[in-house]
PDB file of C-alpha atoms and ligand atoms in Angstrom:
ATOM      1  CA  UNK A1044    -231.907  27.928-101.735  1.00  0.00           C
ATOM      2  CA  UNK A1045    -228.912  29.738-103.265  1.00  0.00           C
ATOM      3  CA  UNK A1046    -229.672  30.492 -98.667  1.00  0.00           C
ATOM      4  CA  UNK A1047    -227.052  27.429 -98.018  1.00  0.00           C
ATOM      5  CA  UNK A1048    -224.743  29.282-101.034  1.00  0.00           C
ATOM      6  CA  UNK A1049    -221.279  30.976 -98.815  1.00  0.00           C
ATOM      7  CA  UNK A1050    -219.118  32.454-101.158  1.00  0.00           C
ATOM      8  CA  UNK A1051    -218.672  33.174-105.079  1.00  0.00           C
ATOM      9  CA  UNK A1052    -215.248  32.364-106.356  1.00  0.00           C
ATOM     10  CA  UNK A1053    -215.665  32.567-109.901  1.00  0.00           C
ATOM     11  CA  UNK A1054    -218.291  34.922-111.241  1.00  0.00           C
ATOM     12  CA  UNK A1055    -220.577  34.057-114.447  1.00  0.00           C
ATOM     13  CA  UNK A1056    -217.901  37.038-116.808  1.00  0.00           C
ATOM     14  CA  UNK A1057    -215.428  35.266-115.764  1.00  0.00           C
ATOM     15  CA  UNK A1058    -216.947  31.668-116.912  1.00  0.00           C
ATOM     16  CA  UNK A1059    -218.190  32.539-119.483  1.00  0.00           C
ATOM     17  CA  UNK A1060    -214.899  34.403-120.790  1.00  0.00           C
ATOM     18  CA  UNK A1061    -212.681  31.322-120.053  1.00  0.00           C
ATOM     19  CA  UNK A1062    -215.004  28.880-121.830  1.00  0.00           C
ATOM     20  CA  UNK A1063    -214.343  30.835-124.806  1.00  0.00           C
ATOM     21  CA  UNK A1064    -210.998  29.966-124.316  1.00  0.00           C
ATOM     22  CA  UNK A1065    -210.716  27.067-124.181  1.00  0.00           C
ATOM     23  CA  UNK A1066    -212.949  26.675-126.863  1.00  0.00           C
ATOM     24  CA  UNK A1067    -210.866  28.242-129.645  1.00  0.00           C
ATOM     25  CA  UNK A1068    -207.710  26.702-128.379  1.00  0.00           C
ATOM     26  CA  UNK A1069    -210.224  23.845-129.080  1.00  0.00           C
ATOM     27  CA  UNK A1070    -211.967  23.718-131.587  1.00  0.00           C
ATOM     28  CA  UNK A1071    -208.185  24.896-132.930  1.00  0.00           C
ATOM     29  CA  UNK A1072    -206.422  21.925-132.168  1.00  0.00           C
ATOM     30  CA  UNK A1073    -209.763  19.781-133.628  1.00  0.00           C
ATOM     31  CA  UNK A1074    -209.536  21.209-137.128  1.00  0.00           C
ATOM     32  CA  UNK A1075    -206.281  20.803-137.327  1.00  0.00           C
ATOM     33  CA  UNK A1076    -206.594  17.206-136.023  1.00  0.00           C
ATOM     34  CA  UNK A1077    -209.425  17.519-139.313  1.00  0.00           C
ATOM     35  CA  UNK A1078    -206.645  18.383-142.330  1.00  0.00           C
ATOM     36  CA  UNK A1079    -207.098  21.160-144.958  1.00  0.00           C
ATOM     37  CA  UNK A1080    -210.413  19.087-146.428  1.00  0.00           C
ATOM     38  CA  UNK A1081    -212.811  19.419-142.715  1.00  0.00           C
ATOM     39  CA  UNK A1082    -214.652  17.056-141.735  1.00  0.00           C
ATOM     40  CA  UNK A1083    -214.349  14.500-144.531  1.00  0.00           C
ATOM     41  CA  UNK A1084    -210.494  13.369-143.235  1.00  0.00           C
ATOM     42  CA  UNK A1085    -212.577  11.892-139.124  1.00  0.00           C
ATOM     43  CA  UNK A1086    -215.206  12.255-136.437  1.00  0.00           C
ATOM     44  CA  UNK A1087    -214.881  13.774-133.634  1.00  0.00           C
ATOM     45  CA  UNK A1088    -216.858  12.976-130.918  1.00  0.00           C
ATOM     46  CA  UNK A1089    -217.717  15.539-127.769  1.00  0.00           C
ATOM     47  CA  UNK A1090    -218.597  12.502-124.927  1.00  0.00           C
ATOM     48  CA  UNK A1091    -220.130  14.507-121.816  1.00  0.00           C
ATOM     49  CA  UNK A1092    -219.624  13.180-118.245  1.00  0.00           C
ATOM     50  CA  UNK A1093    -222.951  13.271-116.617  1.00  0.00           C
ATOM     51  CA  UNK A1094    -223.577  15.231-114.912  1.00  0.00           C
ATOM     52  CA  UNK A1095    -221.749  17.782-113.569  1.00  0.00           C
ATOM     53  CA  UNK A1096    -220.950  18.091-116.704  1.00  0.00           C
ATOM     54  CA  UNK A1097    -223.753  19.313-118.413  1.00  0.00           C
ATOM     55  CA  UNK A1098    -224.049  23.846-118.334  1.00  0.00           C
ATOM     56  CA  UNK A1099    -219.747  23.196-119.023  1.00  0.00           C
ATOM     57  CA  UNK A1100    -220.927  21.083-122.115  1.00  0.00           C
ATOM     58  CA  UNK A1101    -224.212  23.336-123.276  1.00  0.00           C
ATOM     59  CA  UNK A1102    -221.730  26.261-123.918  1.00  0.00           C
ATOM     60  CA  UNK A1103    -219.112  24.779-124.940  1.00  0.00           C
ATOM     61  CA  UNK A1104    -220.000  22.598-127.702  1.00  0.00           C
ATOM     62  CA  UNK A1105    -221.394  26.519-129.133  1.00  0.00           C
ATOM     63  CA  UNK A1106    -217.627  27.736-128.667  1.00  0.00           C
ATOM     64  CA  UNK A1107    -216.803  24.542-131.564  1.00  0.00           C
ATOM     65  CA  UNK A1108    -217.504  25.233-135.029  1.00  0.00           C
ATOM     66  CA  UNK A1109    -216.070  22.060-136.020  1.00  0.00           C
ATOM     67  CA  UNK A1110    -218.821  18.994-137.120  1.00  0.00           C
ATOM     68  CA  UNK A1111    -219.343  16.572-133.816  1.00  0.00           C
ATOM     69  CA  UNK A1112    -221.565  14.505-131.849  1.00  0.00           C
ATOM     70  CA  UNK A1113    -222.458  14.129-128.660  1.00  0.00           C
ATOM     71  CA  UNK A1114    -222.355  10.872-126.363  1.00  0.00           C
ATOM     72  CA  UNK A1115    -222.854  10.889-122.831  1.00  0.00           C
ATOM     73  CA  UNK A1116    -222.056   8.813-119.669  1.00  0.00           C
ATOM     74  CA  UNK A1117    -223.053   8.265-116.322  1.00  0.00           C
ATOM     75  CA  UNK A1118    -219.838   8.205-113.666  1.00  0.00           C
ATOM     76  CA  UNK A1119    -220.802   8.083-110.187  1.00  0.00           C
ATOM     77  CA  UNK A1120    -217.739   8.816-107.346  1.00  0.00           C
ATOM     78  CA  UNK A1121    -219.062  11.206-104.432  1.00  0.00           C
ATOM     79  CA  UNK A1122    -222.349   8.633-103.759  1.00  0.00           C
ATOM     80  CA  UNK A1123    -224.785  10.982-102.041  1.00  0.00           C
ATOM     81  CA  UNK A1124    -224.276  13.784 -99.770  1.00  0.00           C
ATOM     82  CA  UNK A1125    -220.272  12.023 -99.444  1.00  0.00           C
ATOM     83  CA  UNK A1126    -217.567  15.083 -99.729  1.00  0.00           C
ATOM     84  CA  UNK A1127    -214.338  12.670-100.570  1.00  0.00           C
ATOM     85  CA  UNK A1128    -214.420  10.460-103.901  1.00  0.00           C
ATOM     86  CA  UNK A1129    -214.966   6.707-103.316  1.00  0.00           C
ATOM     87  CA  UNK A1130    -213.552   5.915-106.687  1.00  0.00           C
ATOM     88  CA  UNK A1131    -214.969   5.990-110.024  1.00  0.00           C
ATOM     89  CA  UNK A1132    -218.166   4.398-110.668  1.00  0.00           C
ATOM     90  CA  UNK A1133    -219.269   3.437-114.406  1.00  0.00           C
ATOM     91  CA  UNK A1134    -223.245   3.524-114.065  1.00  0.00           C
ATOM     92  CA  UNK A1135    -224.322   3.418-117.768  1.00  0.00           C
ATOM     93  CA  UNK A1136    -222.707   1.782-121.798  1.00  0.00           C
ATOM     94  CA  UNK A1137    -220.075   3.929-122.778  1.00  0.00           C
ATOM     95  CA  UNK A1138    -221.118   4.565-126.475  1.00  0.00           C
ATOM     96  CA  UNK A1139    -219.668   2.878-129.280  1.00  0.00           C
ATOM     97  CA  UNK A1140    -218.116   2.711-132.348  1.00  0.00           C
ATOM     98  CA  UNK A1141    -215.058   4.685-131.270  1.00  0.00           C
ATOM     99  CA  UNK A1142    -213.223   3.636-133.485  1.00  0.00           C
ATOM    100  CA  UNK A1143    -211.337   5.504-136.203  1.00  0.00           C
ATOM    101  CA  UNK A1144    -212.837   9.495-134.004  1.00  0.00           C
ATOM    102  CA  UNK A1145    -211.502  12.341-132.184  1.00  0.00           C
ATOM    103  CA  UNK A1146    -212.983  11.944-129.159  1.00  0.00           C
ATOM    104  CA  UNK A1147    -212.880  15.300-126.525  1.00  0.00           C
ATOM    105  CA  UNK A1148    -214.158  14.196-123.252  1.00  0.00           C
ATOM    106  CA  UNK A1149    -215.191  16.558-120.981  1.00  0.00           C
ATOM    107  CA  UNK A1150    -215.939  16.305-117.362  1.00  0.00           C
ATOM    108  CA  UNK A1151    -216.769  19.084-115.011  1.00  0.00           C
ATOM    109  CA  UNK A1152    -213.626  18.532-112.575  1.00  0.00           C
ATOM    110  CA  UNK A1153    -210.339  16.872-111.739  1.00  0.00           C
ATOM    111  CA  UNK A1154    -209.726  16.220-107.848  1.00  0.00           C
ATOM    112  CA  UNK A1155    -208.682  12.337-107.242  1.00  0.00           C
ATOM    113  CA  UNK A1156    -208.371  11.434-110.926  1.00  0.00           C
ATOM    114  CA  UNK A1157    -209.849   9.203-110.664  1.00  0.00           C
ATOM    115  CA  UNK A1158    -213.318   9.030-113.288  1.00  0.00           C
ATOM    116  CA  UNK A1159    -211.098  11.380-115.725  1.00  0.00           C
ATOM    117  CA  UNK A1160    -209.538   7.623-115.772  1.00  0.00           C
ATOM    118  CA  UNK A1161    -210.969   4.914-115.291  1.00  0.00           C
ATOM    119  CA  UNK A1162    -212.980   6.076-117.908  1.00  0.00           C
ATOM    120  CA  UNK A1163    -209.297   7.321-120.797  1.00  0.00           C
ATOM    121  CA  UNK A1164    -208.327   3.112-119.684  1.00  0.00           C
ATOM    122  CA  UNK A1165    -212.319   2.282-121.110  1.00  0.00           C
ATOM    123  CA  UNK A1166    -212.615   4.130-124.387  1.00  0.00           C
ATOM    124  CA  UNK A1167    -207.883   3.553-125.336  1.00  0.00           C
ATOM    125  CA  UNK A1168    -209.516   0.037-125.243  1.00  0.00           C
ATOM    126  CA  UNK A1169    -211.914   0.912-128.845  1.00  0.00           C
ATOM    127  CA  UNK A1170    -208.267   2.894-130.882  1.00  0.00           C
ATOM    128  CA  UNK A1171    -209.570   6.029-131.115  1.00  0.00           C
ATOM    129  CA  UNK A1172    -207.260   7.903-133.635  1.00  0.00           C
ATOM    130  CA  UNK A1173    -206.847  10.610-130.854  1.00  0.00           C
ATOM    131  CA  UNK A1174    -208.404  11.173-126.659  1.00  0.00           C
ATOM    132  CA  UNK A1175    -207.907  14.916-125.282  1.00  0.00           C
ATOM    133  CA  UNK A1176    -209.734  15.237-121.796  1.00  0.00           C
ATOM    134  CA  UNK A1177    -211.313  18.844-121.074  1.00  0.00           C
ATOM    135  CA  UNK A1178    -212.424  19.556-117.151  1.00  0.00           C
ATOM    136  CA  UNK A1179    -213.610  23.051-115.882  1.00  0.00           C
ATOM    137  CA  UNK A1180    -211.531  23.014-112.879  1.00  0.00           C
ATOM    138  CA  UNK A1181    -208.845  21.309-111.435  1.00  0.00           C
ATOM    139  CA  UNK A1182    -207.970  20.280-107.487  1.00  0.00           C
ATOM    140  CA  UNK A1183    -204.467  20.398-107.970  1.00  0.00           C
ATOM    141  CA  UNK A1184    -202.617  18.213-105.657  1.00  0.00           C
ATOM    142  CA  UNK A1185    -205.057  16.229-104.564  1.00  0.00           C
ATOM    143  CA  UNK A1186    -204.722  13.789-108.441  1.00  0.00           C
ATOM    144  CA  UNK A1187    -204.021   9.977-106.909  1.00  0.00           C
ATOM    145  CA  UNK A1188    -203.654   8.462-109.914  1.00  0.00           C
ATOM    146  CA  UNK A1189    -201.872  10.201-112.840  1.00  0.00           C
ATOM    147  CA  UNK A1190    -204.882  11.658-115.444  1.00  0.00           C
ATOM    148  CA  UNK A1191    -202.645  14.130-118.339  1.00  0.00           C
ATOM    149  CA  UNK A1192    -205.736  16.407-118.867  1.00  0.00           C
ATOM    150  CA  UNK A1193    -205.056  18.927-121.812  1.00  0.00           C
ATOM    151  CA  UNK A1194    -207.959  21.473-121.155  1.00  0.00           C
ATOM    152  CA  UNK A1195    -208.538  23.008-117.460  1.00  0.00           C
ATOM    153  CA  UNK A1196    -210.007  25.605-117.150  1.00  0.00           C
ATOM    154  CA  UNK A1197    -209.622  26.581-113.329  1.00  0.00           C
ATOM    155  CA  UNK A1198    -207.415  25.800-111.372  1.00  0.00           C
ATOM    156  CA  UNK A1199    -208.889  26.309-107.963  1.00  0.00           C
ATOM    157  CA  UNK A1200    -208.203  25.963-104.359  1.00  0.00           C
ATOM    158  CA  UNK A1201    -208.984  22.617-102.609  1.00  0.00           C
ATOM    159  CA  UNK A1202    -212.076  22.975-101.727  1.00  0.00           C
ATOM    160  CA  UNK A1203    -215.511  21.315-102.287  1.00  0.00           C
ATOM    161  CA  UNK A1204    -217.142  23.674-104.843  1.00  0.00           C
ATOM    162  CA  UNK A1205    -221.125  22.982-106.900  1.00  0.00           C
ATOM    163  CA  UNK A1206    -222.914  25.708-109.184  1.00  0.00           C
ATOM    164  CA  UNK A1207    -222.903  25.731-112.718  1.00  0.00           C
ATOM    165  CA  UNK A1208    -223.298  21.863-112.682  1.00  0.00           C
ATOM    166  CA  UNK A1209    -221.527  21.117-109.791  1.00  0.00           C
ATOM    167  CA  UNK A1210    -223.857  19.800-107.280  1.00  0.00           C
ATOM    168  CA  UNK A1211    -224.121  18.621-103.067  1.00  0.00           C
ATOM    169  CA  UNK A1212    -226.168  16.225-103.159  1.00  0.00           C
ATOM    170  CA  UNK A1213    -228.530  15.961-105.926  1.00  0.00           C
ATOM    171  CA  UNK A1214    -228.299  20.384-105.205  1.00  0.00           C
ATOM    172  CA  UNK A1215    -226.844  24.044-105.976  1.00  0.00           C
ATOM    173  CA  UNK A1216    -226.365  21.941-110.495  1.00  0.00           C
ATOM    174  CA  UNK A1217    -228.366  25.374-111.701  1.00  0.00           C
ATOM    175  CA  UNK A1218    -226.316  27.676-109.571  1.00  0.00           C
ATOM    176  CA  UNK A1219    -224.482  29.902-112.478  1.00  0.00           C
ATOM    177  CA  UNK A1220    -221.508  31.159-110.301  1.00  0.00           C
ATOM    178  CA  UNK A1221    -219.136  28.343-108.863  1.00  0.00           C
ATOM    179  CA  UNK A1222    -219.393  28.692-105.035  1.00  0.00           C
ATOM    180  CA  UNK A1223    -218.943  27.460-101.921  1.00  0.00           C
ATOM    181  CA  UNK A1224    -221.512  26.614 -98.916  1.00  0.00           C
ATOM    182  CA  UNK A1225    -221.468  26.722 -95.983  1.00  0.00           C
ATOM    183  CA  UNK A1226    -219.836  24.787 -93.668  1.00  0.00           C
ATOM    184  CA  UNK A1227    -223.574  24.180 -91.811  1.00  0.00           C
ATOM    185  CA  UNK A1228    -225.653  22.752 -94.591  1.00  0.00           C
ATOM    186  CA  UNK A1229    -222.985  19.722 -95.389  1.00  0.00           C
ATOM    187  CA  UNK A1230    -223.898  19.068 -91.507  1.00  0.00           C
ATOM    188  CA  UNK A1231    -227.672  19.477 -91.894  1.00  0.00           C
ATOM    189  CA  UNK A1232    -227.572  16.379 -94.326  1.00  0.00           C
ATOM    190  CA  UNK A1233    -224.744  14.112 -93.156  1.00  0.00           C
ATOM    191  CA  UNK A1234    -226.673  14.580 -90.008  1.00  0.00           C
ATOM    192  CA  UNK A1235    -223.631  15.246 -88.660  1.00  0.00           C
TER     193      UNK A1235
HETATM  194  P1  IMP B 764    -212.583  12.121-109.666  1.00  0.00           P
HETATM  195  O1  IMP B 764    -212.901  10.548-109.534  1.00  0.00           O
HETATM  196  O2  IMP B 764    -212.481  11.934-107.682  1.00  0.00           O
HETATM  197  O3  IMP B 764    -211.160  13.181-110.126  1.00  0.00           O
HETATM  198  O4  IMP B 764    -213.821  12.700-109.371  1.00  0.00           O
HETATM  199  C1  IMP B 764    -214.300  14.242-109.911  1.00  0.00           C
HETATM  200  C2  IMP B 764    -215.627  13.781-110.712  1.00  0.00           C
HETATM  201  O5  IMP B 764    -216.001  13.604-108.421  1.00  0.00           O
HETATM  202  C3  IMP B 764    -216.093  15.310-110.854  1.00  0.00           C
HETATM  203  O6  IMP B 764    -217.026  14.307-111.971  1.00  0.00           O
HETATM  204  C4  IMP B 764    -217.246  15.540-109.638  1.00  0.00           C
HETATM  205  O7  IMP B 764    -218.568  15.162-109.908  1.00  0.00           O
HETATM  206  C5  IMP B 764    -217.291  15.459-108.166  1.00  0.00           C
HETATM  207  N1  IMP B 764    -216.002  16.477-108.145  1.00  0.00           N
HETATM  208  C6  IMP B 764    -215.298  16.255-107.124  1.00  0.00           C
HETATM  209  N2  IMP B 764    -214.482  17.831-106.399  1.00  0.00           N
HETATM  210  C7  IMP B 764    -215.961  17.974-107.199  1.00  0.00           C
HETATM  211  C8  IMP B 764    -216.215  18.916-105.888  1.00  0.00           C
HETATM  212  O8  IMP B 764    -216.180  20.557-105.522  1.00  0.00           O
HETATM  213  N3  IMP B 764    -217.582  19.996-106.168  1.00  0.00           N
HETATM  214  C9  IMP B 764    -218.355  18.485-106.503  1.00  0.00           C
HETATM  215  N4  IMP B 764    -217.765  17.995-106.712  1.00  0.00           N
HETATM  216  C10 IMP B 764    -217.047  17.462-106.811  1.00  0.00           C
HETATM  217 MG1   MG B 765    -220.398  15.018-108.850  1.00  0.00          MG
END
């Protein structure tokens, strides 16, 4: 299976280093939000956008020494072998009772921006105390809708990537680095 990998864009050490840095920055911001008396003035809910963010979230939450709970939301925008966003669609209910809470939404990648745009609108309807958005990767210049992301791990070129949670047609999420696929893999699975 890993024979399908073409080239590694971001290796595991760089990912680990950056996740550590992001964690420190996010923890500091959240701690400031909670105020001096720590977890008594507010509550943090981290919303993980399934499925692509799970590896990033697993690593990130262990860098956040704050009291938080984990919410999950399923959104799909790249059905099957598609390499183009087909518009974000909610596939599960949003976590409830976000009212008055400090919400941090974590996704794997910001591409067209539609996933995070749709999600932030829905979350804001619940009137959270604050809303922050974090993504591991961003493809600059691809956004179709303007989304203000608070934390970005890496800006990457406009190439389709897999690994560290990101998939192609459901596969390669377990590849430990961010990588591109050999062109013939996509052609093979779309039959084109
Ligand atoms: P957006 O809604 O277009 O911003 O797309 C975000 C979602 O599309 C992410 O949560 C990913 O699941 C998926 N996605 C976008 N680009 C890639 C990619 O290069 N590889 C794998 N999944 C991607
Ligand atoms: Mg995906």
